[in-house]
Coordinates of C-alpha atoms in Angstrom, one line a residue:
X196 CA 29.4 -201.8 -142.3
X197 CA 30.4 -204.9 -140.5
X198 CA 29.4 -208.5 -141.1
X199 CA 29.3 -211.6 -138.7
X200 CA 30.8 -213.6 -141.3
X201 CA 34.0 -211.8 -141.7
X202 CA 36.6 -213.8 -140.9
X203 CA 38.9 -212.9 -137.7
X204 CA 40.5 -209.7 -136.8
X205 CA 43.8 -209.3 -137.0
X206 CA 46.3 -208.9 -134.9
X207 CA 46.0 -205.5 -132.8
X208 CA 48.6 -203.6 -130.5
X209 CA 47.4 -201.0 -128.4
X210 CA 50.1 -198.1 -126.6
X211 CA 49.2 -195.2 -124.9
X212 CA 51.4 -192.6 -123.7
X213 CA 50.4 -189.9 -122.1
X214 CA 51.1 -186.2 -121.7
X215 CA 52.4 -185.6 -118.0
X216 CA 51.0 -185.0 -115.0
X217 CA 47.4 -183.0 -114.7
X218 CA 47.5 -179.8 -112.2
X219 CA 44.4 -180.1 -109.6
X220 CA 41.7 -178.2 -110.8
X221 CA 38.2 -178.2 -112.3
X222 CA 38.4 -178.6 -116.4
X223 CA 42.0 -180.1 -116.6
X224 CA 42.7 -181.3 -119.7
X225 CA 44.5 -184.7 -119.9
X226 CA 46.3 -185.9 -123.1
X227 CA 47.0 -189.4 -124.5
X228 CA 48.3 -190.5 -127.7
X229 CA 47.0 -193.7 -128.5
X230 CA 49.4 -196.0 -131.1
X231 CA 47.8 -198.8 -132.5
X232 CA 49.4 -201.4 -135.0
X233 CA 48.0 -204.0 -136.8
X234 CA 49.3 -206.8 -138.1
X235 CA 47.6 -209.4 -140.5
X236 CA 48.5 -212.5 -138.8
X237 CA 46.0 -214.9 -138.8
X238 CA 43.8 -212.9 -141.5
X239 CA 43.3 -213.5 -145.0
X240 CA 45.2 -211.7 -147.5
X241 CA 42.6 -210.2 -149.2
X242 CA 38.9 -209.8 -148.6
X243 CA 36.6 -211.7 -151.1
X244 CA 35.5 -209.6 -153.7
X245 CA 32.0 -210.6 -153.2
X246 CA 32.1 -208.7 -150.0
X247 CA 32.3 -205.3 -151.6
X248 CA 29.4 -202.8 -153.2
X249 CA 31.4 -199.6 -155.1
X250 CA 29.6 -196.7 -156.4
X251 CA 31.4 -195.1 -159.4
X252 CA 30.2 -191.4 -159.6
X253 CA 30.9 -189.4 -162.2
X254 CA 30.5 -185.3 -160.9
X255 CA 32.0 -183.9 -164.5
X256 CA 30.9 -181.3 -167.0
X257 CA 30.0 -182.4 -170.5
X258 CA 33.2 -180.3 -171.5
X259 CA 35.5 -182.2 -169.3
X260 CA 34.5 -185.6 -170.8
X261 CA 38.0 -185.9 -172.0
X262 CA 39.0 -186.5 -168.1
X263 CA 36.5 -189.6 -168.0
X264 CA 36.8 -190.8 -171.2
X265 CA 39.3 -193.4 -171.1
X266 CA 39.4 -193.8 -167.4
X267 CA 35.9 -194.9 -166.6
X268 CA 36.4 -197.8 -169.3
X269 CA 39.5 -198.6 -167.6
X270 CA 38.5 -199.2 -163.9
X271 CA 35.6 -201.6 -165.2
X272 CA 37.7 -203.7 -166.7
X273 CA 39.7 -204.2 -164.0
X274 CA 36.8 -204.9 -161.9
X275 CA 37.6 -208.0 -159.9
X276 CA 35.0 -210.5 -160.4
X277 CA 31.6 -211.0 -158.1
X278 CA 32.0 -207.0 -156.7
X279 CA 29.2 -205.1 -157.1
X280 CA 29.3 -202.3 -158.5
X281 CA 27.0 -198.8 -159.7
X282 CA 27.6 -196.5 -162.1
X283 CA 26.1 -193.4 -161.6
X284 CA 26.4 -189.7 -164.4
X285 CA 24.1 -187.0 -163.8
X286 CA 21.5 -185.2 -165.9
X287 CA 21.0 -182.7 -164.7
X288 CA 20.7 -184.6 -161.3
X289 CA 22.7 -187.8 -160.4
X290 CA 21.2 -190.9 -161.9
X291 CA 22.0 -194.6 -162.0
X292 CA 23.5 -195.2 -165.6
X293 CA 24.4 -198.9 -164.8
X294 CA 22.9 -201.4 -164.1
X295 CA 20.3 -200.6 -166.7
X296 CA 16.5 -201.4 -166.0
X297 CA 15.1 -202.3 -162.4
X298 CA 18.3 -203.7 -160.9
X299 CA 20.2 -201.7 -158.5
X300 CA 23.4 -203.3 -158.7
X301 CA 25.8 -205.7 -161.2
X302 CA 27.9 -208.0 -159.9
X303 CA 31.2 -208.3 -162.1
X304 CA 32.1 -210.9 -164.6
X305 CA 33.0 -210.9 -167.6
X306 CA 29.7 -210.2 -169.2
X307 CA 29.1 -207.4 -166.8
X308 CA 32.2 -205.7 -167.2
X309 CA 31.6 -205.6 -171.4
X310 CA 28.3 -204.0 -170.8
X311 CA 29.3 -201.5 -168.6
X312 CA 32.1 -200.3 -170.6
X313 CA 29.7 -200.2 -174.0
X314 CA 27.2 -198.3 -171.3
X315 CA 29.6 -195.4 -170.1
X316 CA 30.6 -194.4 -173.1
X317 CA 27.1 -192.7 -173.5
X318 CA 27.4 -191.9 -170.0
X319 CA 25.4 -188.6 -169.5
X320 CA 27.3 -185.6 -168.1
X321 CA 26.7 -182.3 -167.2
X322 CA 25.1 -179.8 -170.0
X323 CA 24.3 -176.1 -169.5
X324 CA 21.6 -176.0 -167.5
X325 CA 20.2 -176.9 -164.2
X326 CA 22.9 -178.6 -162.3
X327 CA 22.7 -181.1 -159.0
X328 CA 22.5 -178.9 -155.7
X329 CA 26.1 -179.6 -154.5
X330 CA 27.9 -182.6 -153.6
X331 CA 25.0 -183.9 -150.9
X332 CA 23.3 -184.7 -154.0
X333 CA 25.6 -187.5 -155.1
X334 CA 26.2 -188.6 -151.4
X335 CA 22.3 -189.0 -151.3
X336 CA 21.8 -191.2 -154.0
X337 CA 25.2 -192.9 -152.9
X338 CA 23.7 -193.8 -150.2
X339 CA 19.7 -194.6 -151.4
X340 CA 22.4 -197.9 -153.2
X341 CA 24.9 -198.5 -150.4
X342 CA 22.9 -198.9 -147.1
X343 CA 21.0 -201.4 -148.8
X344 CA 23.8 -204.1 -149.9
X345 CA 24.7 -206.2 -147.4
X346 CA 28.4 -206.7 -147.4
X347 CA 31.1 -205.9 -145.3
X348 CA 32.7 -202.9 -147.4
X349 CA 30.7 -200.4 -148.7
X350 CA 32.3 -197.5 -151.0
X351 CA 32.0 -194.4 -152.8
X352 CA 34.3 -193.4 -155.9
X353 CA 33.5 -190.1 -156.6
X354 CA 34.8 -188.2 -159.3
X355 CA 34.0 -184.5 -159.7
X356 CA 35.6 -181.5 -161.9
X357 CA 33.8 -179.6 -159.4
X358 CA 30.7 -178.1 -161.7
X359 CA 28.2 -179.4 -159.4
X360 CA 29.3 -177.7 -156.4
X361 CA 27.6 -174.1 -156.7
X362 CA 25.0 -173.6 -154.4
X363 CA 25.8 -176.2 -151.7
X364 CA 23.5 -176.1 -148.8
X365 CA 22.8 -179.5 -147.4
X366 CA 26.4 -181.5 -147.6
X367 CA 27.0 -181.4 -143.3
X368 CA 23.3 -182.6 -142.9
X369 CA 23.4 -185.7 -145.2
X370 CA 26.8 -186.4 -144.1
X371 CA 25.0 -187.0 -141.1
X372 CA 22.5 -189.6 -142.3
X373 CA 25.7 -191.5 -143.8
X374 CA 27.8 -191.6 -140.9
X375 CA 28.9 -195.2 -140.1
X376 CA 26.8 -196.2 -143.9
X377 CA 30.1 -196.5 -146.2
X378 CA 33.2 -195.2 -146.9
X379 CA 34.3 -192.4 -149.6
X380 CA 37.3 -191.6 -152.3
X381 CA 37.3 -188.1 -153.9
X382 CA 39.3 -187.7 -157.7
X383 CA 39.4 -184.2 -158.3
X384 CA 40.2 -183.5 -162.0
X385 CA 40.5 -180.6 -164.0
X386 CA 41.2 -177.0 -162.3
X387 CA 38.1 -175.5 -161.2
X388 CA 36.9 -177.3 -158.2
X389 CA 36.9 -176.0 -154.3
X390 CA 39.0 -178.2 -151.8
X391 CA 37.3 -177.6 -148.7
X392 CA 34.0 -179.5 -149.5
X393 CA 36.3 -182.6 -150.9
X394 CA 38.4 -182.4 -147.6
X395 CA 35.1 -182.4 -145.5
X396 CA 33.6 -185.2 -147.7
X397 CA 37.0 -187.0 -147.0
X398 CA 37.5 -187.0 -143.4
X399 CA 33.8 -187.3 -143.0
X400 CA 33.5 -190.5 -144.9
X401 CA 36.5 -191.6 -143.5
X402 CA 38.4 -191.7 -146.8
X403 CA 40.8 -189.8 -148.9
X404 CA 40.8 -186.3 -151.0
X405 CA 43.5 -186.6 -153.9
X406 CA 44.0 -184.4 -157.2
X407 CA 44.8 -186.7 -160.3
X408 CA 46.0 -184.9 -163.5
X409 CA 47.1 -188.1 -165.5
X410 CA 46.4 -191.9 -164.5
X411 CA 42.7 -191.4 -163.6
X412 CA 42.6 -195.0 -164.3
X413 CA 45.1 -196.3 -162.7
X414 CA 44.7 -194.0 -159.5
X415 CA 41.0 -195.6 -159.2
X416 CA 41.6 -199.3 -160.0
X417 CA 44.8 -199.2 -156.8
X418 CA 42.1 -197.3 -154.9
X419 CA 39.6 -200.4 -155.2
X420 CA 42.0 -202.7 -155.0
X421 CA 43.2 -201.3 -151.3
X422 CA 39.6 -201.9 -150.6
X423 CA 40.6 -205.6 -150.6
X424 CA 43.1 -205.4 -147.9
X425 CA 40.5 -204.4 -145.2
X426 CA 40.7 -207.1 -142.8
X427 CA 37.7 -205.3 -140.3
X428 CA 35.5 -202.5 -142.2
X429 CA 34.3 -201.2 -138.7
X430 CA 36.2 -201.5 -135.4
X431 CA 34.9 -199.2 -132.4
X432 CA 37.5 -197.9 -129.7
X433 CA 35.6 -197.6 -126.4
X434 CA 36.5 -195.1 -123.9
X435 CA 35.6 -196.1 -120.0
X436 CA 36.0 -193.4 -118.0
X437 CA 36.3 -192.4 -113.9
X438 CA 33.3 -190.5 -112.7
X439 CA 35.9 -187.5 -112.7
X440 CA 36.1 -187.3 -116.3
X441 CA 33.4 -185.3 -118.0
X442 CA 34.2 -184.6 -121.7
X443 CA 35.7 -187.1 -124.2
X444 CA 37.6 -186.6 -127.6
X445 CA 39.2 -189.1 -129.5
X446 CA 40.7 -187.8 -133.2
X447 CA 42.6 -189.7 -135.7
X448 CA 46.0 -188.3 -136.8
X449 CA 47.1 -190.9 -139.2
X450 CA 47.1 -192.4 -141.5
X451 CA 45.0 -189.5 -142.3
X452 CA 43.3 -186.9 -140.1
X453 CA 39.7 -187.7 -139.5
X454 CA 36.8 -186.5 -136.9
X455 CA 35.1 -189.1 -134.2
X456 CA 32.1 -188.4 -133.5
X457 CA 31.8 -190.5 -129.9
X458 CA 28.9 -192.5 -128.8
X459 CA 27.7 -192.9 -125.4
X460 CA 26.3 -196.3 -124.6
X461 CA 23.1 -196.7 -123.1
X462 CA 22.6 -197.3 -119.4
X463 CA 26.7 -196.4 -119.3
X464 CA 27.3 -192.6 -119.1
X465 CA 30.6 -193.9 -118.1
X466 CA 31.0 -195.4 -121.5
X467 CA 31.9 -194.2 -124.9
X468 CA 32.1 -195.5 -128.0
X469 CA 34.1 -194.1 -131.4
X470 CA 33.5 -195.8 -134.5
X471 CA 36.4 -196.5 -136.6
X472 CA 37.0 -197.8 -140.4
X473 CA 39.0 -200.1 -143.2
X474 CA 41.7 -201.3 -140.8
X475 CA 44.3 -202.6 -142.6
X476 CA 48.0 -204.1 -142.0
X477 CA 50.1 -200.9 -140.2
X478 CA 49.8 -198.2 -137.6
X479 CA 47.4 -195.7 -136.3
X480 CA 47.6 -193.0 -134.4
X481 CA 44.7 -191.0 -131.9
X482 CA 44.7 -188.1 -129.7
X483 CA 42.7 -188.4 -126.7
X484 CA 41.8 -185.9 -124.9
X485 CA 39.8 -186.3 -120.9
X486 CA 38.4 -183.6 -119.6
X487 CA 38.4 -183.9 -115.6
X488 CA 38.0 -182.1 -112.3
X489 CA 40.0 -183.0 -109.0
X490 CA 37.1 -182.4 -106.9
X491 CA 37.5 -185.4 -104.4
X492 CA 40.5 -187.1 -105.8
X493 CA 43.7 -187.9 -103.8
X494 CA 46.8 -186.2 -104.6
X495 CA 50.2 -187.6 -105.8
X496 CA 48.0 -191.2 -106.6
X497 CA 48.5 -193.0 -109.3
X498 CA 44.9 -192.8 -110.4
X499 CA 43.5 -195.0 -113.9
X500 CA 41.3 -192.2 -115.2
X501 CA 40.0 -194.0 -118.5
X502 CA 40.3 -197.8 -119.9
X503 CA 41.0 -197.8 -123.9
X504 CA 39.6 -201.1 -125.4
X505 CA 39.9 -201.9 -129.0
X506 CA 38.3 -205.4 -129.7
X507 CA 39.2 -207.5 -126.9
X508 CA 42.5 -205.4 -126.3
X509 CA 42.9 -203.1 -123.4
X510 CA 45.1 -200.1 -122.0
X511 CA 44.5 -197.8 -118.8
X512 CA 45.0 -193.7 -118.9
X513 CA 47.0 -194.0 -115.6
X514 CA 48.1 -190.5 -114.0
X515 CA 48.5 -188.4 -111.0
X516 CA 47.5 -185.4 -109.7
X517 CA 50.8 -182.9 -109.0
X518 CA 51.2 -181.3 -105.7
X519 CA 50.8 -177.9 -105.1
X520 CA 53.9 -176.1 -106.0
X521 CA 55.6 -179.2 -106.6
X522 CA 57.5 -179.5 -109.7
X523 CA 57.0 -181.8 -112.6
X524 CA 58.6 -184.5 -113.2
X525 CA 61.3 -184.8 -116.8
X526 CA 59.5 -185.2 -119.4
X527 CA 59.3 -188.9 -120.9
X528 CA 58.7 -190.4 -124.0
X529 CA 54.9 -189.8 -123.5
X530 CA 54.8 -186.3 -123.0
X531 CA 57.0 -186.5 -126.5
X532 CA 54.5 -188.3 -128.4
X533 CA 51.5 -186.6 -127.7
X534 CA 53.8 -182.8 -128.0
X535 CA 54.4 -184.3 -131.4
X536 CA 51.1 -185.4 -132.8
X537 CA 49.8 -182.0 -131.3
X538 CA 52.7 -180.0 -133.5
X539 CA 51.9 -182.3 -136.1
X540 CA 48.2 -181.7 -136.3
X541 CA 49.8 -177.9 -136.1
X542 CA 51.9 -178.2 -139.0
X543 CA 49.5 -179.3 -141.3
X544 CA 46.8 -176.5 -140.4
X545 CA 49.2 -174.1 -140.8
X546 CA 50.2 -175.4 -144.2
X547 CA 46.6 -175.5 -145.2
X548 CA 45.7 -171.9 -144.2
X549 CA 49.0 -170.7 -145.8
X550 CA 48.2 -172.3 -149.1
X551 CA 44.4 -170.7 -148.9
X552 CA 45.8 -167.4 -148.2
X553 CA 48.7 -167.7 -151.2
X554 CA 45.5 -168.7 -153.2
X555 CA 43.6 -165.6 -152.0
X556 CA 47.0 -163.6 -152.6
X557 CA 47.1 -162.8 -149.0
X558 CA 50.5 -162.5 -148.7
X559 CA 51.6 -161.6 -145.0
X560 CA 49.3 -164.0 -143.6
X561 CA 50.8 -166.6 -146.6
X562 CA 54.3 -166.5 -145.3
X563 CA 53.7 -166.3 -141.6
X564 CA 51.6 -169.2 -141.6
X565 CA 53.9 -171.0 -144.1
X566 CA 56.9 -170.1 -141.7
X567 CA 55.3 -171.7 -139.2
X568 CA 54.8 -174.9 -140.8
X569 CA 58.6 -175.0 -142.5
X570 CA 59.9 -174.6 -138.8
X571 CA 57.1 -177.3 -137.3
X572 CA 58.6 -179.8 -140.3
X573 CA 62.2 -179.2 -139.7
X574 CA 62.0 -180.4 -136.2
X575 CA 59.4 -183.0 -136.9
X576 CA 61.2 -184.2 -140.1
X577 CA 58.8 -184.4 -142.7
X578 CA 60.1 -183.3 -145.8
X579 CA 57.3 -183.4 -148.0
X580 CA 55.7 -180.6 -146.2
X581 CA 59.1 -178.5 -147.0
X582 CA 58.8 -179.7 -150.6
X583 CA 55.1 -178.5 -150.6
X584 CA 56.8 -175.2 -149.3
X585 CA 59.4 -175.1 -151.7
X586 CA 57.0 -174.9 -154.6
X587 CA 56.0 -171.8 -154.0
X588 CA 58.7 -169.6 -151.8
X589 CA 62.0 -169.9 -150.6
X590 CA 62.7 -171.5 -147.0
X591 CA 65.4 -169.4 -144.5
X592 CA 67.6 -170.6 -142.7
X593 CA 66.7 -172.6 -139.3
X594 CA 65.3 -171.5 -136.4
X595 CA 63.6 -168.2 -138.0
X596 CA 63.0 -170.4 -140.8
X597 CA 61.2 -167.2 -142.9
X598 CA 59.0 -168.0 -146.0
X599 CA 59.6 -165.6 -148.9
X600 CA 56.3 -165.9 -151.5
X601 CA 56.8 -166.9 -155.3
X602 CA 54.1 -165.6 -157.5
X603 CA 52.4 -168.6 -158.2
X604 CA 49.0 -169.4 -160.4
X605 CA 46.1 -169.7 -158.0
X606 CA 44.9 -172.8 -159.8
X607 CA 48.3 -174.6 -159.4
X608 CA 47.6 -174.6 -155.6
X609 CA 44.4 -176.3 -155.1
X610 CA 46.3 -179.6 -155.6
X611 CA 48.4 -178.8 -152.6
X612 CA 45.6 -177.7 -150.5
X613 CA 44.2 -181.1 -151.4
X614 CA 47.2 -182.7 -150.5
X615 CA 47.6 -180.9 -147.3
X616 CA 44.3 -181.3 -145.5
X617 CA 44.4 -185.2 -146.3
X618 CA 48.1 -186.0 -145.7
X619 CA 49.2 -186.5 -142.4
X620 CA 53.3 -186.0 -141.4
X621 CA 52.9 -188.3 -138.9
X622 CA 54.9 -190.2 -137.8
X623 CA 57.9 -188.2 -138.0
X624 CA 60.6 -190.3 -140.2
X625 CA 62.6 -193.5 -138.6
X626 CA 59.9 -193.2 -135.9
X627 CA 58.4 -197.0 -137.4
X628 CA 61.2 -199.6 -138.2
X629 CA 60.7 -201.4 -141.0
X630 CA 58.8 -205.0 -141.3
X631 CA 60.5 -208.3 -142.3
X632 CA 59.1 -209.9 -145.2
X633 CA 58.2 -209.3 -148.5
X634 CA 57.8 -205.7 -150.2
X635 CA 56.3 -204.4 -153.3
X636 CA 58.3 -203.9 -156.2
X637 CA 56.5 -200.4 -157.2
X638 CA 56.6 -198.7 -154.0
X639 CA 58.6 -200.7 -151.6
X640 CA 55.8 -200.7 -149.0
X641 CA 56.0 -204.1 -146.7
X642 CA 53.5 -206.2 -147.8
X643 CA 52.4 -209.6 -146.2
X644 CA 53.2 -213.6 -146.9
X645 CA 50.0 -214.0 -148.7
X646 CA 49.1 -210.8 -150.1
X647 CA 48.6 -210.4 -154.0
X648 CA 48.2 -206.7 -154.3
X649 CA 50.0 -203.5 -152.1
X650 CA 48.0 -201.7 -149.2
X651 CA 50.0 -198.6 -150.1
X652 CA 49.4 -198.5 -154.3
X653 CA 46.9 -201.2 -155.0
X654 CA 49.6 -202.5 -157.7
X655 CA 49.8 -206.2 -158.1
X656 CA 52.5 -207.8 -156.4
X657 CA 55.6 -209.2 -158.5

């Protein structure tokens, strides 16, 4: 997904704090939170449009057509010109509905745009019948387009009601073969579709899962236009490690949380490499977790047990092994930060599992789990999670903090299981200051000098 003729990185800071102290002893687990911010100085405000391919997939049932029928229109006029773009409906199995004839892709103008709209408006939806085995269907021929354009951001809009999802067998092997290919946005619409395999297509792909009941258009057209504000499509974080260490993890907690799957290089078993996507202007945060045995290492040293690099910036994992029987030292700031993104991570699990069991009208296990999370976001401080909670029971009183279950419609809560296993709480609030400079006028997010649309809503700046 990267291109040599992108033009430079941005601006990268790289912190790592780390959990305490490590015990001597085979298998200790070492923690680090690694904070990274990014800041566009010295890159362009917006990436050419010519340097992105987006697949528009349309996942809906013939019967739902009202959900795309205005929408899809929408988002191709607003196209920005020179993108390329793919339409793709389904009968019964996904198929390329535009460009028509032998060409795989258009590339917008004003010409293009007015054909494509006149094209989706016979766009061919499910019928009853024979349906597409599952979403690894549309990734496949998402990917049969993508891997073969040669730009720096490739994408997948998909849009699904959820009728093709019965039967799913093969979406965690082609997720596979895309790994590292392109990138992914899930609209849910409608009420009938399953939240799990849109979370795992999410955090696979390395994009976001979000429910949209009105303002399919709109939603889309911001989600194209953050596309723009990508100043690297694909960064790797390498991981060097001490002979000691023997396992390496690396997981993204925010912006939103997402798997790593870790590389190790060639002729260095020391080495490992974690590919990374769409950096943009802001922070991120990873966990890091070392595996490592004492066996041969000197106590009470300061010992560097891993280097963190990230483009050509650098951090150690500096720590020592404690004494026997010796006591450890206060905690710091470090051991904070990592005990935070841990209960963070926490919070939102237990969110998610209580949500699933309110859907499955498992009560008890509803309310503890919910409990949980209320008490996990009152000391954390994110209050959408409690207004998540809110919707459906009462909160108590802090520290028991006890859910008490609403009867709520099962449909209304796949939205907030949605929302929950692709939101992230962290970090928790006033943690970030707030940039100098310019912010948008729809959603007050700090936007940069020469920026002409938001990173957070994709609106136009004003």
């Amino acid at each position: 997904m990267s291109s040599p003729t992108r033009p430079p990185q941005p601006g990268i800071r790289l912190r790592v704090d780390l959990d305490g102290d490590p015990h001597p002893r085979r298998s200790a687990k070492i923690e680090a939170h690694l904070q990274v911010d990014v800041a566009a100085d010295g890159a362009p405000g917006d990436l050419p449009a010519a340097q992105l391919a987006v697949v528009i997939a349309v996942d809906v049932a013939e019967s739902n057509r009202a959900a795309v029928r205005h929408a899809l229109p929408a988002v191709l006029r607003a196209l920005p010109d020179r993108i390329s773009f793919a339409v793709l409906g389904s009968g019964p199995a996904p198929v390329r509905c535009y460009p028509r004839g032998d060409a795989e892709w258009a590339v917008a103008d004003r010409d293009e745009r007015r054909r494509a709209v006149f094209v989706a408006g016979s766009l061919p939806l499910h019928r009853e019948g024979p349906r597409p085995a599952g979403y690894a269907a549309w990734v496949a021929a998402s990917r049969a387009l993508l891997v073969g354009r040669p730009v720096s951001v490739r994408h997948l809009v998909l849009i699904t009601d959820g009728s093709s999802a019965a039967g799913e067998t093969r979406l965690e092997a082609e997720l596979d073969a895309c790994a590292g290919q392109f990138t992914c946005h899930v609209f849910a619409v409608g009420a009938d579709w399953d939240p799990d395999p849109l979370l795992t297509l999410a955090e696979r792909l390395h994009g976001t899962a979000e429910f949209v009941d009105d303002g399919l258009g709109r939603a889309i057209t911001a989600a194209i236009h953050r596309l723009r504000r990508v100043h690297t499509p694909q960064l790797p974080i390498d991981v060097t490690v001490r002979p000691a260490v023997r396992q390496v993890s690396l997981s993204e907690r925010s912006p939103r949380p997402h798997r790593l799957g870790g590389l190790r290089l060639r002729g260095r078993p020391d080495r490992w490499s974690f590919p990374t996507h769409q950096w943009e202007q802001g922070r991120r945060d990873y966990l890091l977790t070392l595996v490592a045995d004492a066996d041969g290492d000197p106590l009470d040293t300061e010992l560097q047990f891993a280097m963190v690099s990230i483009g050509d910036v650098h951090a150690p994992v500096t720590a020592r092994w404690r004494l026997p029987g010796r006591l450890p030292p206060d905690a710091g700031a470090g051991a904070g930060s990592v005990r935070d993104l841990n209960d963070t991570a926490r919070m939102g699990n237990a969110l998610r599992r209580g949500l699933v069991a309110a859907e499955k009208n498992q009560r008890e296990v509803a309310e503890e789990c919910l409990g949980q999370a209320a008490r996990l976001a009152v000391r954390l401080g994110t209050d959408w999670v409690l207004d998540v909670i809110r919707t459906v029971g009462e909160i108590g009183d802090f520290p028991e903090t006890r859910v008490r279950l609403h009867h709520v419609d099962a449909g209304s809560l796949r939205p907030m299981i949605l929302r929950a296993g692709s939101r992230t709480g962290w970090p928790p609030a006033g943690v970030v200051g707030a940039r100098p400079g310019p912010r948008c006028g729809d959603c007050g997010h700090p936007a940069g000098r020469e920026a002409r649309f938001c990173i957070a809503c994709g609106e136009r700046l004003r």
